Structure formats: C-alpha cells, structure tokens
PDB file of C-alpha atoms in Angstrom:
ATOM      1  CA  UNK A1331      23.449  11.797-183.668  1.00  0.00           C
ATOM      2  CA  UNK A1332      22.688  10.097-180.334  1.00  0.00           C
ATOM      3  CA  UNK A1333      25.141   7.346-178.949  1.00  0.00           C
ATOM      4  CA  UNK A1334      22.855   4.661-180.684  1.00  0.00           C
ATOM      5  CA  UNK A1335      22.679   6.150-183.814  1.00  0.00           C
ATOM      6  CA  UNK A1336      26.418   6.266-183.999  1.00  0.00           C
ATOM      7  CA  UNK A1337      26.260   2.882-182.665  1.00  0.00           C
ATOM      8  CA  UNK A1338      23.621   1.674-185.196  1.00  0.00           C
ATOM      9  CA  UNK A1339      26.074   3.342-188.040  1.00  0.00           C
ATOM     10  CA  UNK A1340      29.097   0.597-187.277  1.00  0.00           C
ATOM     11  CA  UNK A1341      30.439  -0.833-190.747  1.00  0.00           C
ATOM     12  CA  UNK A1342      28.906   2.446-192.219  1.00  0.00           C
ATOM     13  CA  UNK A1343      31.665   4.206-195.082  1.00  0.00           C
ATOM     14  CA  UNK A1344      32.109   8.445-194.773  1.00  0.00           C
ATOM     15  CA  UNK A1345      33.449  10.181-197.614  1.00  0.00           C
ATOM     16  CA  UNK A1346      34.821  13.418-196.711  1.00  0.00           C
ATOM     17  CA  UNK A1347      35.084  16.349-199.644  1.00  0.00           C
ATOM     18  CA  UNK A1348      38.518  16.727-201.403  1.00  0.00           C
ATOM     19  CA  UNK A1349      41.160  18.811-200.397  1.00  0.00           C
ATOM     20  CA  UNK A1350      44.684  19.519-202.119  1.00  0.00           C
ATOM     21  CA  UNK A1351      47.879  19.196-200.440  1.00  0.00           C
ATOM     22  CA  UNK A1352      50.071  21.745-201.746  1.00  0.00           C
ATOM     23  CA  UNK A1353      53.924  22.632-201.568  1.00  0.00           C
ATOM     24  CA  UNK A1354      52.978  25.978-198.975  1.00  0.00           C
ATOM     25  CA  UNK A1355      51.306  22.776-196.535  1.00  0.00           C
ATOM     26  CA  UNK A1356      54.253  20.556-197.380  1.00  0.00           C
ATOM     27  CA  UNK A1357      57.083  22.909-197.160  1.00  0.00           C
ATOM     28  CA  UNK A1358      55.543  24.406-193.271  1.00  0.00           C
ATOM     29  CA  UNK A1359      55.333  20.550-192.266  1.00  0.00           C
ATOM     30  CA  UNK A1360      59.103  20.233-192.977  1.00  0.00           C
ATOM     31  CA  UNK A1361      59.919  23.578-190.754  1.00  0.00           C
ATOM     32  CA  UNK A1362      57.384  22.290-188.251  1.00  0.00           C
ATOM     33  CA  UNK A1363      59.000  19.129-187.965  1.00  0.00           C
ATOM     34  CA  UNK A1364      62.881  19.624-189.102  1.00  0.00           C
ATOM     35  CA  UNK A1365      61.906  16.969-191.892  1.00  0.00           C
ATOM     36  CA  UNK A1366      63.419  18.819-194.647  1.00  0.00           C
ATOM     37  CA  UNK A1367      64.371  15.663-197.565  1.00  0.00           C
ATOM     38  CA  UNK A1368      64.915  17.154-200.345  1.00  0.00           C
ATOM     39  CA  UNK A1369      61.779  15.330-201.874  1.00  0.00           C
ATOM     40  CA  UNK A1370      59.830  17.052-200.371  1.00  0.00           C
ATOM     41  CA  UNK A1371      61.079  20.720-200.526  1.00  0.00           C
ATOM     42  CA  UNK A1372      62.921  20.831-203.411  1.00  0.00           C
ATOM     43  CA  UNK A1373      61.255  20.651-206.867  1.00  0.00           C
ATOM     44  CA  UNK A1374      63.929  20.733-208.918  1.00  0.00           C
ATOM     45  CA  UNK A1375      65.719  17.580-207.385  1.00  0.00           C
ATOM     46  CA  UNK A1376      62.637  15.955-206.617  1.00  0.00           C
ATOM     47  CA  UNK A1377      61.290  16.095-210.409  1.00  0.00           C
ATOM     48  CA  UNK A1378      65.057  13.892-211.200  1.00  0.00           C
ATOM     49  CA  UNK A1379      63.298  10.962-208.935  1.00  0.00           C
ATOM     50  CA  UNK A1380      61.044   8.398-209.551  1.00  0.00           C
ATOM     51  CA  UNK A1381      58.215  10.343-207.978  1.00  0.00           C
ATOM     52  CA  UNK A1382      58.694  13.133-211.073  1.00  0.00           C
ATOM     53  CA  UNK A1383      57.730  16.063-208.411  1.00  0.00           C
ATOM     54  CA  UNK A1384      57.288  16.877-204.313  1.00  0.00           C
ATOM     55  CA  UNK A1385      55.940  14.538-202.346  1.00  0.00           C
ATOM     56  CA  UNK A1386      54.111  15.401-199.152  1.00  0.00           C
ATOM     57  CA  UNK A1387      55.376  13.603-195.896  1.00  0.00           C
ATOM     58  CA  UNK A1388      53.591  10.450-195.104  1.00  0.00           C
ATOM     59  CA  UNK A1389      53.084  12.045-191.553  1.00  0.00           C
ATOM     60  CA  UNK A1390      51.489  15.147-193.057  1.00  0.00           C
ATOM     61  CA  UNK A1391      49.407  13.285-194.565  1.00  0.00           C
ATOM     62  CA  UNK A1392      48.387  11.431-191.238  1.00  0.00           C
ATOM     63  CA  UNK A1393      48.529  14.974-189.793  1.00  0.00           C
ATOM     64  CA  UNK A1394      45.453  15.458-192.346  1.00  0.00           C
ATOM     65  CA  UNK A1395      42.897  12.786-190.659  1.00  0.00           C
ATOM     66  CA  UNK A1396      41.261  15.697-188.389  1.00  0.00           C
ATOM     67  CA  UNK A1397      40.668  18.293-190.773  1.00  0.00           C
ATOM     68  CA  UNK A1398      39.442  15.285-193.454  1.00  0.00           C
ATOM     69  CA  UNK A1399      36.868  13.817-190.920  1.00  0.00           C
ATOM     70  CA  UNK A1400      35.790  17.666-190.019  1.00  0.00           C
ATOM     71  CA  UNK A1401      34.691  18.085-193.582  1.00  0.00           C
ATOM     72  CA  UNK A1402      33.001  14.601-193.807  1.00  0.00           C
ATOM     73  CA  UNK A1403      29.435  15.947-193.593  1.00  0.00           C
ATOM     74  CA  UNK A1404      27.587  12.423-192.824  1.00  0.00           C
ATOM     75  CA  UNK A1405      30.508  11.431-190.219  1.00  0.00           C
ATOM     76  CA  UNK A1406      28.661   9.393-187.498  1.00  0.00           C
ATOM     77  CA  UNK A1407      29.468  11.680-184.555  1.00  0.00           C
ATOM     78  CA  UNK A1408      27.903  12.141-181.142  1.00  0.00           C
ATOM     79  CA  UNK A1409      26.020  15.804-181.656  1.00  0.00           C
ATOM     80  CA  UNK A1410      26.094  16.461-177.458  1.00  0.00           C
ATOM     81  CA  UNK A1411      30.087  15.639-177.249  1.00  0.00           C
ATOM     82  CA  UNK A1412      32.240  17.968-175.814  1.00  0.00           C
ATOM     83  CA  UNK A1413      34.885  16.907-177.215  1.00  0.00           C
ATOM     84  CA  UNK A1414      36.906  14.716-179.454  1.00  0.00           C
ATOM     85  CA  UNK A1415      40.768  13.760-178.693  1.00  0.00           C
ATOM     86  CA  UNK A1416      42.886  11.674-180.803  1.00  0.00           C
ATOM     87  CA  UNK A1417      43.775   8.266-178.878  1.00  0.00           C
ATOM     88  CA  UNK A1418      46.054   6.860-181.941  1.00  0.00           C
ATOM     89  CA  UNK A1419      46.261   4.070-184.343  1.00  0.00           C
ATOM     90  CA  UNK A1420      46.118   0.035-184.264  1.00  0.00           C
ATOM     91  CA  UNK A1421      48.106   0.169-187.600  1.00  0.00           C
ATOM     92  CA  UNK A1422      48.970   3.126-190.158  1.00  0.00           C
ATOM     93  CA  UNK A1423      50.297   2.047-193.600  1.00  0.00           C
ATOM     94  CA  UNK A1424      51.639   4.888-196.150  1.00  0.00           C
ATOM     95  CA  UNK A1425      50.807   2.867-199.211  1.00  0.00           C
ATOM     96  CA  UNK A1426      51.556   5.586-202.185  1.00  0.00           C
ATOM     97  CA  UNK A1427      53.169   9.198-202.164  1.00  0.00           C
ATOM     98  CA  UNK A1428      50.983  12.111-202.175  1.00  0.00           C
ATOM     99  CA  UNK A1429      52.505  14.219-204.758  1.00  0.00           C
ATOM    100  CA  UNK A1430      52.588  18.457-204.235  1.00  0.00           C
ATOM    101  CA  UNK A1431      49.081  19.458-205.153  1.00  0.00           C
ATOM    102  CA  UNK A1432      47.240  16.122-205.429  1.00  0.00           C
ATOM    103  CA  UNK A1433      43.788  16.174-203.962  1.00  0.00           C
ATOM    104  CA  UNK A1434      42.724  13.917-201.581  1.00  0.00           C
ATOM    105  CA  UNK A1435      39.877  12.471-199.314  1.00  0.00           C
ATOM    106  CA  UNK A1436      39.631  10.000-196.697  1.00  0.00           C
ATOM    107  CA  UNK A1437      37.014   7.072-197.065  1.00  0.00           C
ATOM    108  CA  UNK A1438      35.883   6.178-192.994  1.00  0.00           C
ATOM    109  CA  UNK A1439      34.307   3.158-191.674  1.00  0.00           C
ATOM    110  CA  UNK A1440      33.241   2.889-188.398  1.00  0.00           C
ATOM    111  CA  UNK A1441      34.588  -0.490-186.982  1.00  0.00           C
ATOM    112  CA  UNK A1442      33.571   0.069-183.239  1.00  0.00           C
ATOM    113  CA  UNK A1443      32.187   2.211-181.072  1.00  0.00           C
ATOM    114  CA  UNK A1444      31.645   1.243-177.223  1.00  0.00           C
ATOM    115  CA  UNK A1445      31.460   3.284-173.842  1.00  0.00           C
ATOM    116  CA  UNK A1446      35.038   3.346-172.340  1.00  0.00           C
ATOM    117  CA  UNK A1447      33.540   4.586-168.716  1.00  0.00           C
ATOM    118  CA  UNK A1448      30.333   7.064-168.099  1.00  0.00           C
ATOM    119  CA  UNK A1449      30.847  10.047-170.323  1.00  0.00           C
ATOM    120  CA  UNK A1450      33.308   8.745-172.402  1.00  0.00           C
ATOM    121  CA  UNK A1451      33.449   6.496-175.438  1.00  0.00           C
ATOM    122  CA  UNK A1452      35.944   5.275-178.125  1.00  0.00           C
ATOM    123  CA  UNK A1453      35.370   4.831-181.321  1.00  0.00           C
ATOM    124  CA  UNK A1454      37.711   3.138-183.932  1.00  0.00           C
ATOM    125  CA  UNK A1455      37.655   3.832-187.594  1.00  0.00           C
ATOM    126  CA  UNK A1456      39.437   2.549-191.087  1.00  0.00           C
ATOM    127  CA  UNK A1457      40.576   5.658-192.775  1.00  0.00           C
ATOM    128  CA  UNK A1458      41.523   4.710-196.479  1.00  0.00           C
ATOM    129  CA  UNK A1459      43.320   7.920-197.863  1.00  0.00           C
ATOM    130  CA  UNK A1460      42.548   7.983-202.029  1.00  0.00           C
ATOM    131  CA  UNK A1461      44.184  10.162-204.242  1.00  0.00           C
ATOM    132  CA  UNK A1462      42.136  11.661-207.128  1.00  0.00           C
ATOM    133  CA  UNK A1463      43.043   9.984-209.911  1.00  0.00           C
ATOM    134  CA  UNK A1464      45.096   7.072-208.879  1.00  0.00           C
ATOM    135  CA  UNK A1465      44.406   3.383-207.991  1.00  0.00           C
ATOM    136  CA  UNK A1466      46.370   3.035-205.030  1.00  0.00           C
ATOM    137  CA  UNK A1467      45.323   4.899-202.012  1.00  0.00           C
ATOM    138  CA  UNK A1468      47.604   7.028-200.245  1.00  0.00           C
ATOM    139  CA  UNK A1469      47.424   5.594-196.456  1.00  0.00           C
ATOM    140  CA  UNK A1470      45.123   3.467-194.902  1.00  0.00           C
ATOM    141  CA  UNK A1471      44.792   3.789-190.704  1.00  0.00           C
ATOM    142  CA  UNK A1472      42.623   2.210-188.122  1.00  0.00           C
ATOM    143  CA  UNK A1473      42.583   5.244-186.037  1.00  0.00           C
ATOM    144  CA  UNK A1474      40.645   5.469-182.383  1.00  0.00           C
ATOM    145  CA  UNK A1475      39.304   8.576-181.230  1.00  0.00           C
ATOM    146  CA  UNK A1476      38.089   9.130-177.770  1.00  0.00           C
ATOM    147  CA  UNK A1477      34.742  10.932-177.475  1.00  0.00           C
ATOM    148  CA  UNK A1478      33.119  12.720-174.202  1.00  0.00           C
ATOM    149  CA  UNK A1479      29.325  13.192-172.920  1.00  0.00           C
TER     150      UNK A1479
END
C-alpha cells in the first residue's frame, strides 16, 4: 500500500488467521522469562483451579501481536517500508485467560497513522485478542508501531 492508502484505511478492522497457543509455546515462555506459576506449567495442579487447565501468560500472549499481524493478509501496511519496530502500548488489558491450546486471532483497527519526521511514521492500532469459542476476548491493546521509508 502507499502511505495514503494506509492513511485512507484509518478505522479499517484486520482479522488475522487463527493460531493455537500450546503448552510447548507456553512452557518455553516460562524458561524464557523465569515465569514458571504453576498455572501455567503444571497441568495437573492447574486442572484443580478455576481455570480447569494451563493458562498461557498474559505477556505471551502480548508477545503474540507480531506474529498475529504478520499473518493478517489485508493488514494496512506501507509495501516500500524497511522496516517495522515496536514503539509500545497506550493501554494493554488481559481481559480472559488463554487456556493451553486455545486458538486465537487478533481483530486490528487502525486508529492513526501520521508522519513522525521524513521517512518515518507511526501508526497506532486496537488489537482485540478473541478466543475461538468464547465471548470474552483475551486482551485488548492500543499498540503503536513505528514504520520507516
């Protein structure tokens, strides 16, 4: 897309496809991060809570947001950029567990999108995380990403 096509695309929703978080993902974000409560590594005394199972970390499932917009085919997105960094959040809610080997997708709306300095723009998104099958979505974000020319 060209800057005003991305810019013409503001209040526009994304759907990514669905992926599934499993216990493998969950259980290498607890080594990676020293995060190792028990529900979220151990199935046994994790099933005894009121979550019935695992539950993936609320920061893996933050940790998610690049590989979920990467697979969001219609995503608006600058096709000349060189590259995309992650600037960080306005707010990030964790609204429902994500429990071991749910699938999920993020819904994206483009809020903003405006020229920071030449070559470089910022773009700010709500990222609704849904869970297949349930209501209540997982997180919800307004995450910025900085984009450059």
């Amino acid at each position: 897309m060209t800057l005003d096509d991305v810019e013409a695309a503001i209040g526009r929703t994304s759907v990514s496809a669905w992926i599934t978080v499993t216990q493998a993902m969950i259980d290498a974000f607890a080594e990676a991060t020293g995060d190792r409560q028990f529900i979220h590594i151990d199935p046994v005394r994790a099933a005894a809570t009121p979550f019935g199972t695992t539950i993936a970390h609320g920061f893996l499932t933050l940790s998610l947001l690049p590989r979920l917009m990467a697979e969001t085919p219609d995503l608006p997105t600058v096709s000349n950029a060189t590259m995309h960094v992650n600037y960080g959040g306005n707010r990030v809610r964790f609204l429902a567990p994500v429990p071991s080997g749910a699938r999920i997708r993020a819904h994206s709306r483009l809020l903003s999108f405006e020229q920071k300095r030449p070559g470089q723009y910022q773009s700010t998104a709500e990222v609704t995380i849904e869970i297949e099958g349930q209501e209540k979505p997982a997180m919800l974000a307004e995450w910025i990403t900085q984009i450059f020319v």
